[in-house]
Coordinates of C-alpha atoms (C1' of nucleotides) in Angstrom, one line a residue:
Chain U
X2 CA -49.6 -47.8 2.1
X3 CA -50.9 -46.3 5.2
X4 CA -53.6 -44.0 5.5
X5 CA -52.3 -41.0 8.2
X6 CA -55.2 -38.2 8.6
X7 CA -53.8 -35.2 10.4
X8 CA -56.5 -32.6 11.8
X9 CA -54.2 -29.5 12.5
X10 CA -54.7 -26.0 11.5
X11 CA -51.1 -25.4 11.1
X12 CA -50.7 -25.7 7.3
X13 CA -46.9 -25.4 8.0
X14 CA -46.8 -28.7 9.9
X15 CA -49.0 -30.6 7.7
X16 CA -47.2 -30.2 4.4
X17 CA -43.9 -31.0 6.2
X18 CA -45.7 -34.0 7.7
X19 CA -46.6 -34.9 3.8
X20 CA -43.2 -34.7 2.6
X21 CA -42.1 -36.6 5.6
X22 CA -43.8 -39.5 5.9
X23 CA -43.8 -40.3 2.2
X24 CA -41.0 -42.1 2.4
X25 CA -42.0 -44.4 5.4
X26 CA -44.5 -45.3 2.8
X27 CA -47.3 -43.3 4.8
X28 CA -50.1 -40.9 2.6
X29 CA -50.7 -38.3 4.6
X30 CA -53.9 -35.9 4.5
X31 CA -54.4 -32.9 6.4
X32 CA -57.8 -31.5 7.7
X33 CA -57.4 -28.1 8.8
X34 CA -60.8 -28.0 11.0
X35 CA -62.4 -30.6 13.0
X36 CA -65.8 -30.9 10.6
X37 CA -63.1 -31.2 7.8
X38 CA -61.1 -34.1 10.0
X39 CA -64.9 -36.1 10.4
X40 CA -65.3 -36.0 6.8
X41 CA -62.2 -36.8 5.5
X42 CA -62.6 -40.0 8.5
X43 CA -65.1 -41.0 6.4
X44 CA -63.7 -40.7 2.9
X45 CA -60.1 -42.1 3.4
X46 CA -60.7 -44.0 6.0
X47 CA -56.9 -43.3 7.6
X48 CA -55.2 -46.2 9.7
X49 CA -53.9 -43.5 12.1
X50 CA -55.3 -39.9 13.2
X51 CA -52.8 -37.3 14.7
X52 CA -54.8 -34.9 16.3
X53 CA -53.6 -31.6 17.5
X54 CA -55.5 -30.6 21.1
X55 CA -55.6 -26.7 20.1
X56 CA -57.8 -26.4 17.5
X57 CA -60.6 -24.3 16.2
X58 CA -64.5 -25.3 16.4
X59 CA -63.8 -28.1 19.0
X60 CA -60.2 -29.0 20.6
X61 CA -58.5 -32.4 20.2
X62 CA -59.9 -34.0 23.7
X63 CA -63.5 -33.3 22.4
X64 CA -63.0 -35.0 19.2
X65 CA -61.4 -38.1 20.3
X66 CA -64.0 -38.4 22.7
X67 CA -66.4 -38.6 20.1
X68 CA -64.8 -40.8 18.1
X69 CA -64.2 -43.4 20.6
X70 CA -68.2 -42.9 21.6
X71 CA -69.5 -43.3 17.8
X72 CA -67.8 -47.2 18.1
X73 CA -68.8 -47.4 14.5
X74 CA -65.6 -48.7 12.6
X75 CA -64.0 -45.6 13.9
X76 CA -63.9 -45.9 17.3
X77 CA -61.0 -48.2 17.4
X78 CA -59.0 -45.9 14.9
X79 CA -55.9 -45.3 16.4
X80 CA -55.2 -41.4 17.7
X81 CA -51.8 -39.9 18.2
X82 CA -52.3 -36.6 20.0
X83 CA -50.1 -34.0 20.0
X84 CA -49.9 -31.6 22.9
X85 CA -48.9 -27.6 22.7
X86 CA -47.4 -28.3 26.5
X87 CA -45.9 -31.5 27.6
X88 CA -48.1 -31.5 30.8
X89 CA -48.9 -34.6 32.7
X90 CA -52.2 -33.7 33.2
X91 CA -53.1 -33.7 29.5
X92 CA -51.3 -36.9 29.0
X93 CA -53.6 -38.6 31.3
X94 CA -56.8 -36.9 30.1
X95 CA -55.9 -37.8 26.6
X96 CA -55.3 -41.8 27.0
X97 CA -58.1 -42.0 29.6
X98 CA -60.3 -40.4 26.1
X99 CA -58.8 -42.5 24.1
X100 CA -56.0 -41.7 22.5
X101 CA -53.1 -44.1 22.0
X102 CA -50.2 -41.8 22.3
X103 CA -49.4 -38.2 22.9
X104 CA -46.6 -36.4 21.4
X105 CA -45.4 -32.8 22.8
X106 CA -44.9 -30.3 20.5
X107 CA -42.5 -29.6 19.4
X108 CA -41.0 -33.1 18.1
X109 CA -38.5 -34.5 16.2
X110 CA -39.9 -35.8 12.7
X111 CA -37.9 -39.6 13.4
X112 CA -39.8 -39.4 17.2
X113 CA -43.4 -39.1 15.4
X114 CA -42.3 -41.6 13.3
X115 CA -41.1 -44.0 15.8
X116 CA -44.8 -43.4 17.8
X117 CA -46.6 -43.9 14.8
X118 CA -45.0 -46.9 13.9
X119 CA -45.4 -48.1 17.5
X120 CA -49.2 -47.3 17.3
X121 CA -49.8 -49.3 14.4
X122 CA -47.7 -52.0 15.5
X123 CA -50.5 -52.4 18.2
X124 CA -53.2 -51.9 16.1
X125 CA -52.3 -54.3 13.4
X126 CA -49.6 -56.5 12.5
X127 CA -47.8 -53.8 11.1
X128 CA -46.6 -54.8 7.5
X129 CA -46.0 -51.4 6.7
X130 CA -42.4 -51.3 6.2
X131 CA -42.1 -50.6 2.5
X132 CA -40.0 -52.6 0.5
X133 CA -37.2 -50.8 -1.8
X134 CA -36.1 -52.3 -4.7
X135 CA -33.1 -53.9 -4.8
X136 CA -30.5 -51.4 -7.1
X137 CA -27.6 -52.2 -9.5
X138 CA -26.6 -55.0 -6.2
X139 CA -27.3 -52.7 -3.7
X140 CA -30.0 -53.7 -1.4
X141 CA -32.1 -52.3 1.8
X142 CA -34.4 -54.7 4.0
X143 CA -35.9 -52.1 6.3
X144 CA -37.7 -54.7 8.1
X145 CA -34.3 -55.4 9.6
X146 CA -32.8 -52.1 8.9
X147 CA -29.5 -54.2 7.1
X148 CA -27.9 -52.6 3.7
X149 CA -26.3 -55.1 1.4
X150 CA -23.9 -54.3 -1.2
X151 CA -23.3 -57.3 -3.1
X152 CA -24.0 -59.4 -0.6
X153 CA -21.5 -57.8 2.1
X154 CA -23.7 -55.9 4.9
X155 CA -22.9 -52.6 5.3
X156 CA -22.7 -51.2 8.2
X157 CA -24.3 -47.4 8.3
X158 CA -24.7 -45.0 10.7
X159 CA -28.5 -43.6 11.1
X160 CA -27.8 -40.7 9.0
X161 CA -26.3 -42.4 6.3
X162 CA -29.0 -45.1 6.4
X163 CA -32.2 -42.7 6.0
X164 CA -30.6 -40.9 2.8
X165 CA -29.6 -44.1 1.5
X166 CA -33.3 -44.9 2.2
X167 CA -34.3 -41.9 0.5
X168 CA -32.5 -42.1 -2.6
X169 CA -33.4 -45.4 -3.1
X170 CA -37.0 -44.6 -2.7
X171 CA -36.8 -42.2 -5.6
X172 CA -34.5 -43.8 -7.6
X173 CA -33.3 -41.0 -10.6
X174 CA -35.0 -38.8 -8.9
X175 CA -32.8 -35.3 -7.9
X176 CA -32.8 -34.2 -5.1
X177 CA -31.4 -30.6 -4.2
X178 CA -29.3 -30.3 -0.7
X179 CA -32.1 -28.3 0.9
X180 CA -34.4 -31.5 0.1
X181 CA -32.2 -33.6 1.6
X182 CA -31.8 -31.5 4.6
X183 CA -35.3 -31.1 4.7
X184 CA -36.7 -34.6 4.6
X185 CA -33.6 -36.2 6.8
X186 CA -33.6 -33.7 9.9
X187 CA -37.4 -32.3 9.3
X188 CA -36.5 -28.8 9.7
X189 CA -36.4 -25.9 7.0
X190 CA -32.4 -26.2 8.3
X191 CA -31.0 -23.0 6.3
X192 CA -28.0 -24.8 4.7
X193 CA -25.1 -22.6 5.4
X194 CA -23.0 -25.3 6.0
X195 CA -22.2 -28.3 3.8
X196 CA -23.6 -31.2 6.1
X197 CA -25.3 -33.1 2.8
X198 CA -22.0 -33.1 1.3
X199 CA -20.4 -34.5 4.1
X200 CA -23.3 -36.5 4.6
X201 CA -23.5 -38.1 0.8
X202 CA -19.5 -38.0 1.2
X203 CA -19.3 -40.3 3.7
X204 CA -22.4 -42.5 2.2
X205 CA -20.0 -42.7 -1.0
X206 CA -17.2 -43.9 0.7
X207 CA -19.5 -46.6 2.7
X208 CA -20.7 -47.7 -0.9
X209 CA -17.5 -48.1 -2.8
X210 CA -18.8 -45.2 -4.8
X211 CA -15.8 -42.7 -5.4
X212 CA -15.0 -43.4 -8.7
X213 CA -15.5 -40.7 -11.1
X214 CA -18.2 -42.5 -13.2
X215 CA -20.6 -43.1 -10.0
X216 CA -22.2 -46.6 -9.3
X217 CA -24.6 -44.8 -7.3
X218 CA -24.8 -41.5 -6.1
X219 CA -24.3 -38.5 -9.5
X220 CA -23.4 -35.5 -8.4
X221 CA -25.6 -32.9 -10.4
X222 CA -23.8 -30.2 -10.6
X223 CA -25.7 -26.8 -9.4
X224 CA -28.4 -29.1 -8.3
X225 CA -27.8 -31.7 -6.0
X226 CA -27.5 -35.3 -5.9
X227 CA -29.3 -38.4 -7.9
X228 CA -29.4 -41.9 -6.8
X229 CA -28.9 -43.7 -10.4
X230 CA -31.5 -46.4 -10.8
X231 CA -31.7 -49.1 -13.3
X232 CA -29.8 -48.3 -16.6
X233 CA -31.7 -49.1 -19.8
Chain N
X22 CA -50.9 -85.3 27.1
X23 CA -51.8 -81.7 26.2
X24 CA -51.7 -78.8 28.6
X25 CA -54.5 -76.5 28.9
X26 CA -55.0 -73.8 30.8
X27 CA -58.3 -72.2 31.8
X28 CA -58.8 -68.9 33.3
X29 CA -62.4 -68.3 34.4
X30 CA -63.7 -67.6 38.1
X31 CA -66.5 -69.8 37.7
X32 CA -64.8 -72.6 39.9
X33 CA -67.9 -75.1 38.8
X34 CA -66.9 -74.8 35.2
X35 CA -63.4 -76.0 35.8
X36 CA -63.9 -78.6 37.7
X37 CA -66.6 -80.1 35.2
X38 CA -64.1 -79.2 32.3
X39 CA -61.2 -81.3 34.4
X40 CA -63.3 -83.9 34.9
X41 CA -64.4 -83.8 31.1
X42 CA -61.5 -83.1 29.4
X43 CA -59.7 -86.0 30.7
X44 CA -61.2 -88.4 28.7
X45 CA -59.8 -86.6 25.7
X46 CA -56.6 -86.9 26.8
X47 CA -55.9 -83.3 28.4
X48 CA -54.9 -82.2 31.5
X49 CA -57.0 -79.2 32.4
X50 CA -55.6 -76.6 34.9
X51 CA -57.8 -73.9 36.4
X52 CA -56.6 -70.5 37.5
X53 CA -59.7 -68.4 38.9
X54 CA -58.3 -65.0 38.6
X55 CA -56.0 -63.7 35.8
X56 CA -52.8 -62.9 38.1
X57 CA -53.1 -66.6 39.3
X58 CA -53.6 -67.5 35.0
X59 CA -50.3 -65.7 34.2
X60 CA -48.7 -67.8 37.0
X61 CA -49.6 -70.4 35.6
X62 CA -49.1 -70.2 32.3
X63 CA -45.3 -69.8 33.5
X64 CA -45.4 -73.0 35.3
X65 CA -47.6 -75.4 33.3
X66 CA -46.8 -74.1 30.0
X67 CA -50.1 -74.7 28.6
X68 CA -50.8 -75.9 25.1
X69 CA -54.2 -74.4 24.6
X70 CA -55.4 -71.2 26.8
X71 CA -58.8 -70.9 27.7
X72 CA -59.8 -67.6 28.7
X73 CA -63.2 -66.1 29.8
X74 CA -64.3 -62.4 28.7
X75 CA -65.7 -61.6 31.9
X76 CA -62.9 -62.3 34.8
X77 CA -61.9 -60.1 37.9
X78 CA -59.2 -57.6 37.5
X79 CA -58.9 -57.3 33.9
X80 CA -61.2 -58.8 31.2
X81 CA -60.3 -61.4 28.6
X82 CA -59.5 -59.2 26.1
X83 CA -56.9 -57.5 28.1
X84 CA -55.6 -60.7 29.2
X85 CA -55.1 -61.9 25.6
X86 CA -53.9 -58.9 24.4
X87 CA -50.8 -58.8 27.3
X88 CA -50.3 -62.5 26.3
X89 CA -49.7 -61.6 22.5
X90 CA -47.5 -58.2 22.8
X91 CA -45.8 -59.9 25.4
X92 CA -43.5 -62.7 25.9
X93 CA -41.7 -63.7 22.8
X94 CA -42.4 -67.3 24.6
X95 CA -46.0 -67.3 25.1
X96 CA -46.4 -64.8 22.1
X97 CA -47.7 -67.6 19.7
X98 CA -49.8 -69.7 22.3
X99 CA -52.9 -70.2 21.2
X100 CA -56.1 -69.0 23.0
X101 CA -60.1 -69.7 23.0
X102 CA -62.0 -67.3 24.6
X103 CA -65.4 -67.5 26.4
X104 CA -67.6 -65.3 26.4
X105 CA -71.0 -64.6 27.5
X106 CA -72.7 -63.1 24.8
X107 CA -72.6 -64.2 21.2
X108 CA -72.1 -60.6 20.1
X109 CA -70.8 -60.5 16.7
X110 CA -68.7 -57.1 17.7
X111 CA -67.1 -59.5 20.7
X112 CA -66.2 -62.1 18.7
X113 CA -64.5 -59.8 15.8
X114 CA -62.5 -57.8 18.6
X115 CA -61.4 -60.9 20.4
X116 CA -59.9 -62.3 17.2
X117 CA -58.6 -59.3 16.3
X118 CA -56.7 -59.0 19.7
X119 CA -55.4 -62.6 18.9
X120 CA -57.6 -65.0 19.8
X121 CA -57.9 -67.9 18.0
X122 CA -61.5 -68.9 18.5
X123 CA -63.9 -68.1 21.0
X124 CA -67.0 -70.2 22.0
X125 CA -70.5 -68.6 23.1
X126 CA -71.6 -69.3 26.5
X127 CA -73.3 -71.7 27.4
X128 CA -71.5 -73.6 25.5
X129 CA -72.1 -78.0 24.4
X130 CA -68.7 -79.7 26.5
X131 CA -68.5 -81.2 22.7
X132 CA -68.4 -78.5 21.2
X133 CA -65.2 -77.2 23.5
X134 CA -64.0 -80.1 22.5
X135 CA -64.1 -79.6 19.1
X136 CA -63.0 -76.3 19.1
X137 CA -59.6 -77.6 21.2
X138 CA -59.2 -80.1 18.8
X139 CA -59.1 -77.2 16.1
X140 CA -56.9 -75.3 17.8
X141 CA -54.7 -78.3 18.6
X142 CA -54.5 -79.1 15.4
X143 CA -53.8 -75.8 13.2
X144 CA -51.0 -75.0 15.6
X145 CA -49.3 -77.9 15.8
X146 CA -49.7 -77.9 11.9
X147 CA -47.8 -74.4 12.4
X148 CA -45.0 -76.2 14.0
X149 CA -46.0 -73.4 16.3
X150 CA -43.7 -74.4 19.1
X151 CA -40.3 -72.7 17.3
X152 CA -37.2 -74.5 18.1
X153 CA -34.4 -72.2 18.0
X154 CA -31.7 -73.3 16.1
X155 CA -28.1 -73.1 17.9
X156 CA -26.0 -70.1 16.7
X157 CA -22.5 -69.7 16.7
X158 CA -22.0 -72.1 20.1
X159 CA -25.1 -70.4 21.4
X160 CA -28.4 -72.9 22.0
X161 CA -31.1 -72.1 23.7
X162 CA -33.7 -75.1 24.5
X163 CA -37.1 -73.9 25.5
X164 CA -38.2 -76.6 26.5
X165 CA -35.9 -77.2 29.5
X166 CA -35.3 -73.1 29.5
X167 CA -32.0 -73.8 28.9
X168 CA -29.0 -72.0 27.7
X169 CA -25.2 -73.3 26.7
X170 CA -23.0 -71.7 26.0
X171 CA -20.1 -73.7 24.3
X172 CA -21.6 -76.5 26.0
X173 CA -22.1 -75.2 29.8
X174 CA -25.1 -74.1 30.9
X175 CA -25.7 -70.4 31.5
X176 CA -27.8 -68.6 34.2
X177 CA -30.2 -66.5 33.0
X178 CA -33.3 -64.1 34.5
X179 CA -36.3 -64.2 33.4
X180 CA -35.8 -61.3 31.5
X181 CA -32.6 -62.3 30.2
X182 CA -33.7 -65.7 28.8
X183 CA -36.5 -64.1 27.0
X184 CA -34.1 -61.2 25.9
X185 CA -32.4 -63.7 24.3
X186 CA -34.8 -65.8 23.1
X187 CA -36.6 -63.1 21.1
X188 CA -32.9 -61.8 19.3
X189 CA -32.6 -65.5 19.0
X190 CA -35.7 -65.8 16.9
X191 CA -35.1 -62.9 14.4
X192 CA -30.8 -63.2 13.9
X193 CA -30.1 -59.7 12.3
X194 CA -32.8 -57.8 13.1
X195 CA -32.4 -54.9 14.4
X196 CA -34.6 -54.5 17.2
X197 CA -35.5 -50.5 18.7
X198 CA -35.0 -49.7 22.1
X199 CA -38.9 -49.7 22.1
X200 CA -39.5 -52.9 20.0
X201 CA -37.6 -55.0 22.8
X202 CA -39.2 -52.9 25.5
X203 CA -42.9 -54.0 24.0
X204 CA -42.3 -57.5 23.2
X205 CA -40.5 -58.1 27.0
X206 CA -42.7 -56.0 28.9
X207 CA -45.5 -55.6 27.3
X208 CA -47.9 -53.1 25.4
X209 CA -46.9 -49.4 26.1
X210 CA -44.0 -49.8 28.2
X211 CA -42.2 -46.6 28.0
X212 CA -38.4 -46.3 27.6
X213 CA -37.4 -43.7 30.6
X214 CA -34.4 -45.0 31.3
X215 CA -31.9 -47.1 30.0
X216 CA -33.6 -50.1 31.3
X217 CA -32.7 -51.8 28.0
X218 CA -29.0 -50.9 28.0
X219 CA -28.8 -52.6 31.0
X220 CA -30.6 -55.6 30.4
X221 CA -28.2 -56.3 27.3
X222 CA -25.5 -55.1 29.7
X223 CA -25.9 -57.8 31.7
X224 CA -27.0 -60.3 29.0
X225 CA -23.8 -59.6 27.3
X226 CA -22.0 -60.4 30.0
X227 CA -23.1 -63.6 30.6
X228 CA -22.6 -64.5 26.9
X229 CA -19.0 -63.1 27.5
X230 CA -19.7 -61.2 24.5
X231 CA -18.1 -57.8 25.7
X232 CA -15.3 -57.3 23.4
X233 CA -15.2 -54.6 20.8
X234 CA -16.1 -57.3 18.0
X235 CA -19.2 -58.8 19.7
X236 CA -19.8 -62.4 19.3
X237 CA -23.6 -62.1 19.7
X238 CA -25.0 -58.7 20.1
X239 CA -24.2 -55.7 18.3
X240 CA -25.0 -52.4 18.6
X241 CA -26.4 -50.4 16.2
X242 CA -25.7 -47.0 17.0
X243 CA -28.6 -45.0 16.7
X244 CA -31.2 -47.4 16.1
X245 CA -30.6 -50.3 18.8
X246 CA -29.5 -53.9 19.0
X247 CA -29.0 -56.6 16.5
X248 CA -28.2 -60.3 17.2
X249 CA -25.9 -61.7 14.3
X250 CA -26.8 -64.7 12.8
X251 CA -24.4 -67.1 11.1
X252 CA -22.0 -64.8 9.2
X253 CA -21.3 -66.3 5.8
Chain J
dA14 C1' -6.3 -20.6 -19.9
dA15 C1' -8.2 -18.0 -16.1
dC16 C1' -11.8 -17.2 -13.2
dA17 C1' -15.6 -17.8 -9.9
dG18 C1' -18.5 -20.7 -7.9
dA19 C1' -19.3 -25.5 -6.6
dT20 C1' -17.9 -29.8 -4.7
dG21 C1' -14.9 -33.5 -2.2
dA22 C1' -12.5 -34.9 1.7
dA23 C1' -9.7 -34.6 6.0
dG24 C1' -9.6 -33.3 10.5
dC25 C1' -11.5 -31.3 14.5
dA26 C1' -15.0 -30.2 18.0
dA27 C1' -19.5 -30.6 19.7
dA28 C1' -23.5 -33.1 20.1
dT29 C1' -25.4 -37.3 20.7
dA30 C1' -25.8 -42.1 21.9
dC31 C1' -24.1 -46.1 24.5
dT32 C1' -21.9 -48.8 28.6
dT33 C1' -21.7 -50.0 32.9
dA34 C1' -21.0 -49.5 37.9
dT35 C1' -23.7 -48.5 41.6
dC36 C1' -27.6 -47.6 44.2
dA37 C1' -32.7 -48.0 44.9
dT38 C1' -36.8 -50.7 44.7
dC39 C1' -39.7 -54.5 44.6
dG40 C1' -41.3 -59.0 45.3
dA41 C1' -40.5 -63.8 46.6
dC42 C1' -39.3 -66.7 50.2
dG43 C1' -38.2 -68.4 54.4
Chain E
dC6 C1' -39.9 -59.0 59.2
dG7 C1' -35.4 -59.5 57.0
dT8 C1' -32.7 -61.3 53.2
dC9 C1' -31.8 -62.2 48.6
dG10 C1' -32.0 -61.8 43.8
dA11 C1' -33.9 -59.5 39.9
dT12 C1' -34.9 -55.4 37.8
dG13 C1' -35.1 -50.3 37.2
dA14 C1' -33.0 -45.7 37.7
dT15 C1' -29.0 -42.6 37.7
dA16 C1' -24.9 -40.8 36.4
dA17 C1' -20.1 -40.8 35.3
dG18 C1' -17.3 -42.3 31.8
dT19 C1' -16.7 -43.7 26.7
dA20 C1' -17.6 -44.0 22.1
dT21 C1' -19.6 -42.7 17.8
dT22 C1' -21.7 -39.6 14.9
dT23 C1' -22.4 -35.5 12.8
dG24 C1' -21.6 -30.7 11.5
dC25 C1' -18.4 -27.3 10.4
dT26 C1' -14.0 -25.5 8.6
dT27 C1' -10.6 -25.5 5.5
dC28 C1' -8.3 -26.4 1.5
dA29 C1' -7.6 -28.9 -2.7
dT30 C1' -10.0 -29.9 -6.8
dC31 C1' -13.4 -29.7 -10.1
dT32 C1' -16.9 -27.4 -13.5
dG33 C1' -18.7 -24.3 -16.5
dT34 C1' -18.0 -19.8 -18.5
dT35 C1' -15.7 -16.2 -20.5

DNA sequence: AACAGATGAAGCAAATACTTATCATCGACG
DNA sequence: CGTCGATGATAAGTATTTGCTTCATCTGTT
């Protein structure tokens, strides 16, 4: 599992970040100060810093700096900066420091992820695609992104693909709409509309899954949705 | 005979490394500055790279690192570097970026030859030149950088060919926009336009592949482009 | 059984993503 | 230099996905 440090003082961003990036197999710490950040460097020793450029104590540019300078084991850790403004300048500042990517805030959660994965691509063969567990004859190779349903590829859209993803991921595990909503689109969405229904609706359907006695996906009623994992 | 390719502006070097090489068998080319090596490498299609740390325009490591995010052709080829200092932190970031030995300068000619010999042998062991198997009336031989198509020989660009050659060499994966964009262009390339669409575009047309129920490459909406293997 | 809240599904509209024609640019080559 | 072919950028035209609304149906409770 990948090491991701984040030094950010938004506490906000970080814990959505956690919950995010869980389930591309990523552990995610947050420092909210710079001298936290160097510490935590040391400790967990992350495979990938995101660094925010406003920060207290010392901003982004200043740290990366120092990182790359210190050439200890560090200074080849990968940085993913992200930006208040999308301003060219700043780009070039940052990557002439150091850094290995920017990102402007605000971004979408699947963008950072895309970045991130791109970054460690570079920086190591990246292995980290995590494998799921192959389910009751369902099966996800994320390495190829292809779904297999006893043997017959599905063919899902990109939606319908990450909450399989998800579900899979934490097999039993129930999930309430807002979770879903949450961890698929990275935004505290308010859910006045039914978009995981439709959503799981249309996963059903993709799955075979519409009988009343669910192969798959169990509604739990008031609750939400579980993705049924082995039976014992 | 074996191919090797050296890039190093030391012009006495090559010549001595022609003239001892030969005995072993190997036909020794020398480019003196790395836009003449990558010209080369096109033309000669080198077994064995030799590369020295210290070059004009871009160092070694550079070099090697373009070479390995690069060309799904010229991905695997394997590379010794020179370099001038036995440095312990040289050696581990040159293997890191790829390389598959490196050799101390000044270096014994027997020792080189040695190494080669290494080389030589551990990738040949790897089968490392990958034939790609025909699919679906589709064969691609790399050798001749040829295409047929149901038997008739197709036209390709460079970039085409190796568009192909890389889908060829992972059927079913589903490549990102920026996955191809690295692996054809190189490290970093960044996707502002639809240079991609357009490259399968055209790709797809010369594989006649444009109906609704591609032959070859499919889209996967959302997430990019997926050549299908044998279906079963 | 009747009720109120919750869920499933179909259909529509808007957002989003893809295709391709066309033009611009660049570099190789004579 | 000027031409040609390859590749990149742009934008108009399509296609697909996704979210929302609506209504039928279901669930748990009284």
């Amino acid at each position: 599992m990948k090491q991701i440090l984040i030094i950010d003082d938004d506490e906000k961003l970080g814990k959505l970040l956690i919950q995010y990036l869980e389930r591309y197999d990523m552990k995610v710490h947050v420092a909210l100060t710079p001298s936290k950040g160097f510490e935590l460097i040391k400790k967990i020793k992350p495979d990938l810093l995101i660094l925010d450029v406003m920060l207290p104590e010392k901003d982004g540019f200043e740290i990366c700096r120092e990182i790359r300078a210190k050439s200890s084991i560090y200074g080849q850790l990968p940085i993913l900066m992200l930006t208040a403004h999308a301003e060219v300048t700043d780009r070039i500042v940052g990557l002439e420091l150091g850094a290995d990517d920017y990102l402007p805030k605000p971004f979408e959660p699947r963008e950072l992820v895309a970045r991130i994965h791109n970054i460690l691509r570079r920086s190591s063969d990246d292995n980290s695609v995590r494998e799921i567990k192959p389910i009751n004859g369902l099966e996800v190779d994320m390495s190829r992104r292809e779904v297999k349903l006893d043997g017959d590829v599905l063919d899902l859209t990109t939606m319908e693909y990450e909450l399989l993803v998800l579900f899979m991921q934490f097999p039993n595990k129930t999930f309430t709409r807002d979770e879903l909503m949450n961890r698929l689109r990275g935004i505290d969405a308010e859910l006045f509309s039914r978009a995981v229904d439709t959503l799981v609706s249309r996963l059903r359907h993709k799955l075979k899954d519409t009988s009343k006695t669910p192969r798959f996906i169990k509604t739990v009623w008031g609750r939400g949705y579980t993705f049924v994992g082995e039976q014992i």
